[in-house]
PDB file of C-alpha atoms in Angstrom:
ATOM      1  CA  MET A   8     -79.625 -75.189 -54.342  1.00 91.00           C
ATOM      2  CA  ARG A   9     -80.849 -74.261 -50.895  1.00 93.00           C
ATOM      3  CA  PHE A  10     -78.863 -72.310 -48.377  1.00 94.00           C
ATOM      4  CA  VAL A  11     -79.225 -71.408 -44.710  1.00 93.00           C
ATOM      5  CA  CYS A  12     -78.074 -67.869 -44.066  1.00 93.00           C
ATOM      6  CA  LEU A  13     -77.278 -67.325 -40.418  1.00 90.00           C
ATOM      7  CA  GLY A  14     -77.759 -63.659 -39.734  1.00 91.00           C
ATOM      8  CA  CYS A  15     -75.544 -62.509 -36.883  1.00 86.00           C
ATOM      9  CA  TRP A  16     -76.352 -59.671 -34.613  1.00 83.00           C
ATOM     10  CA  ASP A  17     -74.273 -57.340 -32.525  1.00 84.00           C
ATOM     11  CA  GLN A  18     -76.803 -56.589 -29.846  1.00 83.00           C
ATOM     12  CA  ALA A  19     -74.818 -53.906 -28.121  1.00 85.00           C
ATOM     13  CA  MET A  20     -74.285 -52.013 -31.387  1.00 87.00           C
ATOM     14  CA  PHE A  21     -77.975 -52.318 -32.253  1.00 87.00           C
ATOM     15  CA  ASP A  22     -79.079 -51.193 -28.747  1.00 89.00           C
ATOM     16  CA  ALA A  23     -76.886 -48.065 -29.128  1.00 93.00           C
ATOM     17  CA  LEU A  24     -78.778 -46.941 -32.247  1.00 93.00           C
ATOM     18  CA  PRO A  25     -81.660 -44.424 -31.957  1.00 95.00           C
ATOM     19  CA  ASP A  26     -85.091 -46.081 -32.149  1.00 95.00           C
ATOM     20  CA  SER A  27     -85.782 -44.472 -35.534  1.00 96.00           C
ATOM     21  CA  GLU A  28     -82.635 -45.998 -37.005  1.00 94.00           C
ATOM     22  CA  LYS A  29     -83.488 -49.391 -35.529  1.00 92.00           C
ATOM     23  CA  ALA A  30     -86.930 -49.197 -37.173  1.00 93.00           C
ATOM     24  CA  THR A  31     -85.401 -48.105 -40.478  1.00 95.00           C
ATOM     25  CA  ILE A  32     -82.950 -51.055 -40.451  1.00 92.00           C
ATOM     26  CA  MET A  33     -85.758 -53.529 -39.687  1.00 90.00           C
ATOM     27  CA  ASP A  34     -87.982 -52.046 -42.421  1.00 94.00           C
ATOM     28  CA  ARG A  35     -85.165 -52.240 -44.964  1.00 95.00           C
ATOM     29  CA  CYS A  36     -84.532 -55.905 -44.005  1.00 93.00           C
ATOM     30  CA  PHE A  37     -88.186 -56.792 -44.416  1.00 93.00           C
ATOM     31  CA  GLU A  38     -88.358 -54.967 -47.725  1.00 95.00           C
ATOM     32  CA  TYR A  39     -85.312 -56.815 -49.043  1.00 95.00           C
ATOM     33  CA  ASP A  40     -86.795 -60.112 -47.872  1.00 94.00           C
ATOM     34  CA  ASP A  41     -89.899 -59.217 -49.937  1.00 95.00           C
ATOM     35  CA  GLU A  42     -87.602 -58.621 -52.911  1.00 95.00           C
ATOM     36  CA  LEU A  43     -86.112 -62.079 -52.405  1.00 96.00           C
ATOM     37  CA  ARG A  44     -89.647 -63.503 -52.244  1.00 95.00           C
ATOM     38  CA  ARG A  45     -90.609 -61.835 -55.468  1.00 95.00           C
ATOM     39  CA  GLY A  46     -87.501 -63.311 -57.120  1.00 96.00           C
ATOM     40  CA  GLY A  47     -88.348 -66.810 -55.886  1.00 95.00           C
ATOM     41  CA  HIS A  48     -85.268 -66.923 -53.609  1.00 96.00           C
ATOM     42  CA  PHE A  49     -86.852 -66.567 -50.124  1.00 95.00           C
ATOM     43  CA  VAL A  50     -87.715 -70.042 -48.808  1.00 93.00           C
ATOM     44  CA  GLY A  51     -88.369 -69.085 -45.242  1.00 92.00           C
ATOM     45  CA  GLY A  52     -86.878 -67.525 -42.217  1.00 91.00           C
ATOM     46  CA  MET A  53     -87.067 -67.053 -38.481  1.00 87.00           C
ATOM     47  CA  ALA A  54     -86.008 -64.298 -36.124  1.00 85.00           C
ATOM     48  CA  LEU A  55     -84.543 -65.447 -32.845  1.00 83.00           C
ATOM     49  CA  GLN A  56     -84.769 -64.124 -29.317  1.00 82.00           C
ATOM     50  CA  PRO A  57     -81.604 -62.476 -27.934  1.00 78.00           C
ATOM     51  CA  ALA A  58     -78.654 -64.691 -27.103  1.00 75.00           C
ATOM     52  CA  ASN A  59     -79.236 -64.348 -23.370  1.00 77.00           C
ATOM     53  CA  GLU A  60     -82.446 -66.387 -23.850  1.00 77.00           C
ATOM     54  CA  ALA A  61     -80.478 -69.284 -25.340  1.00 77.00           C
ATOM     55  CA  VAL A  62     -79.623 -72.588 -23.741  1.00 77.00           C
ATOM     56  CA  THR A  63     -76.719 -74.594 -25.091  1.00 78.00           C
ATOM     57  CA  LEU A  64     -76.906 -78.349 -24.523  1.00 76.00           C
ATOM     58  CA  HIS A  65     -73.624 -80.208 -23.932  1.00 77.00           C
ATOM     59  CA  LEU A  66     -72.921 -83.880 -23.270  1.00 83.00           C
ATOM     60  CA  ARG A  67     -70.899 -84.063 -20.016  1.00 87.00           C
ATOM     61  CA  ASP A  68     -70.049 -87.375 -18.442  1.00 92.00           C
ATOM     62  CA  GLY A  69     -72.592 -88.975 -20.751  1.00 88.00           C
ATOM     63  CA  LYS A  70     -75.448 -86.799 -19.570  1.00 91.00           C
ATOM     64  CA  PRO A  71     -77.101 -83.894 -21.434  1.00 86.00           C
ATOM     65  CA  THR A  72     -76.214 -80.717 -19.516  1.00 83.00           C
ATOM     66  CA  PRO A  73     -77.903 -77.396 -20.341  1.00 82.00           C
ATOM     67  CA  VAL A  74     -75.914 -74.234 -19.997  1.00 79.00           C
ATOM     68  CA  ASP A  75     -77.625 -70.836 -20.073  1.00 75.00           C
ATOM     69  CA  GLY A  76     -76.701 -68.618 -22.937  1.00 64.00           C
ATOM     70  CA  PRO A  77     -74.841 -69.187 -26.136  1.00 57.00           C
ATOM     71  CA  PHE A  78     -71.712 -71.272 -26.328  1.00 57.00           C
ATOM     72  CA  ALA A  79     -69.648 -68.978 -28.496  1.00 57.00           C
ATOM     73  CA  GLU A  80     -67.470 -66.353 -26.890  1.00 59.00           C
ATOM     74  CA  THR A  81     -68.269 -63.495 -29.195  1.00 63.00           C
ATOM     75  CA  LYS A  82     -70.199 -60.206 -29.283  1.00 66.00           C
ATOM     76  CA  GLU A  83     -72.117 -61.371 -32.361  1.00 70.00           C
ATOM     77  CA  TYR A  84     -74.771 -64.056 -32.006  1.00 78.00           C
ATOM     78  CA  ILE A  85     -77.178 -65.597 -34.504  1.00 83.00           C
ATOM     79  CA  GLY A  86     -80.111 -63.289 -34.740  1.00 84.00           C
ATOM     80  CA  GLY A  87     -82.079 -65.191 -37.310  1.00 88.00           C
ATOM     81  CA  LEU A  88     -82.125 -67.729 -40.108  1.00 91.00           C
ATOM     82  CA  LEU A  89     -82.986 -67.096 -43.716  1.00 92.00           C
ATOM     83  CA  PHE A  90     -83.614 -70.011 -46.026  1.00 95.00           C
ATOM     84  CA  LEU A  91     -82.552 -69.077 -49.544  1.00 96.00           C
ATOM     85  CA  GLU A  92     -82.908 -70.684 -52.960  1.00 95.00           C
ATOM     86  CA  ALA A  93     -80.072 -69.861 -55.352  1.00 96.00           C
ATOM     87  CA  ARG A  94     -78.258 -71.422 -58.369  1.00 96.00           C
ATOM     88  CA  ASP A  95     -75.032 -71.733 -56.443  1.00 94.00           C
ATOM     89  CA  MET A  96     -72.901 -70.228 -53.684  1.00 94.00           C
ATOM     90  CA  LYS A  97     -71.876 -67.373 -55.908  1.00 94.00           C
ATOM     91  CA  GLN A  98     -75.479 -66.330 -56.377  1.00 96.00           C
ATOM     92  CA  ALA A  99     -76.277 -66.817 -52.731  1.00 96.00           C
ATOM     93  CA  VAL A 100     -73.393 -64.515 -51.782  1.00 96.00           C
ATOM     94  CA  GLU A 101     -74.534 -61.994 -54.341  1.00 95.00           C
ATOM     95  CA  LEU A 102     -78.134 -62.011 -52.997  1.00 95.00           C
ATOM     96  CA  ILE A 103     -77.178 -61.755 -49.330  1.00 95.00           C
ATOM     97  CA  SER A 104     -74.509 -59.092 -50.022  1.00 94.00           C
ATOM     98  CA  LYS A 105     -77.441 -56.758 -50.625  1.00 95.00           C
ATOM     99  CA  HIS A 106     -79.236 -57.559 -47.413  1.00 94.00           C
ATOM    100  CA  PRO A 107     -79.582 -54.550 -45.084  1.00 91.00           C
ATOM    101  CA  GLY A 108     -79.051 -56.897 -42.096  1.00 89.00           C
ATOM    102  CA  LEU A 109     -75.335 -56.666 -42.863  1.00 88.00           C
ATOM    103  CA  ASN A 110     -75.485 -53.317 -41.167  1.00 84.00           C
ATOM    104  CA  VAL A 111     -75.881 -54.952 -37.763  1.00 84.00           C
ATOM    105  CA  GLY A 112     -73.733 -58.086 -38.251  1.00 85.00           C
ATOM    106  CA  PRO A 113     -72.361 -60.617 -40.648  1.00 88.00           C
ATOM    107  CA  PHE A 114     -74.208 -63.451 -42.423  1.00 91.00           C
ATOM    108  CA  GLU A 115     -72.815 -66.982 -42.593  1.00 90.00           C
ATOM    109  CA  ILE A 116     -74.087 -68.737 -45.747  1.00 94.00           C
ATOM    110  CA  ARG A 117     -74.135 -72.519 -45.752  1.00 92.00           C
ATOM    111  CA  PRO A 118     -75.461 -74.817 -48.424  1.00 93.00           C
ATOM    112  CA  ASP A 119     -77.874 -77.466 -47.251  1.00 92.00           C
ATOM    113  CA  ASN A 120     -76.877 -81.116 -47.286  1.00 88.00           C
ATOM    114  CA  PRO A 121     -79.309 -82.555 -49.822  1.00 87.00           C
ATOM    115  CA  GLU A 122     -78.681 -86.204 -48.859  1.00 88.00           C
ATOM    116  CA  ILE A 123     -79.553 -85.723 -45.193  1.00 89.00           C
ATOM    117  CA  THR A 124     -82.300 -83.256 -45.987  1.00 87.00           C
ATOM    118  CA  ALA A 125     -83.879 -85.957 -48.211  1.00 87.00           C
ATOM    119  CA  LEU A 126     -83.605 -88.453 -45.367  1.00 89.00           C
ATOM    120  CA  VAL A 127     -85.341 -86.023 -42.989  1.00 87.00           C
ATOM    121  CA  ALA A 128     -88.106 -85.395 -45.516  1.00 89.00           C
ATOM    122  CA  ALA A 129     -88.655 -89.127 -45.942  1.00 91.00           C
ATOM    123  CA  ARG A 130     -88.980 -89.547 -42.180  1.00 92.00           C
ATOM    124  CA  ASP A 131     -91.427 -86.598 -42.059  1.00 90.00           C
ATOM    125  CA  ARG A 132     -93.587 -88.307 -44.683  1.00 94.00           C
ATOM    126  CA  LYS A 133     -93.420 -91.624 -42.839  1.00 93.00           C
ATOM    127  CA  ILE A 134     -94.564 -90.112 -39.551  1.00 93.00           C
ATOM    128  CA  ALA A 135     -97.312 -88.144 -41.275  1.00 93.00           C
ATOM    129  CA  ALA A 136     -98.535 -91.347 -42.924  1.00 93.00           C
ATOM    130  CA  GLU A 137     -98.493 -93.152 -39.557  1.00 93.00           C
ATOM    131  CA  LYS A 138    -100.612 -90.367 -38.058  1.00 93.00           C
ATOM    132  CA  LYS A 139    -103.217 -90.806 -40.786  1.00 92.00           C
ATOM    133  CA  SER A 140    -103.455 -94.580 -40.125  1.00 87.00           C
TER     134      SER A 140
END
C-alpha cells in the first residue's frame, strides 16, 4: 500500500531553535529518509515553502478566488510530503513514528486511493502516447 505522510511544521517553534539544533533535526530527518529508502519504503517526497508563501484557491460566486496564505487556522502547517510504501496502516504508523520530523510537528498519514490513482496513471499514459504521435 502507498501512503502520503503530511509532515506538519510549527514554524515559530522551529525558528526559536538554535541554528545548530535546526541543522541536527534536518540531518536526522534526511538520515531517516535514507533508512526508509534502504528498506524500500521511501517512494518520494517534497519539502514545501513556508505557509506564508501559500495561496489557497476557493470557489466564490462560481469564480476561482485566490487567498494568500493557508486556509487552516492553526500554528502548524504542512511542511512537506513523504510518499511511503508499507504493508498496511499499522506499518506506516510504525515507520513514521520513528521519523525525527515529529520533533517539529505531527504527521498525518493517509492511504492513497488506488482506484483514482489508477485512473490518473491511465490518463498520464494516454497524454504521453499522444505526445509521441
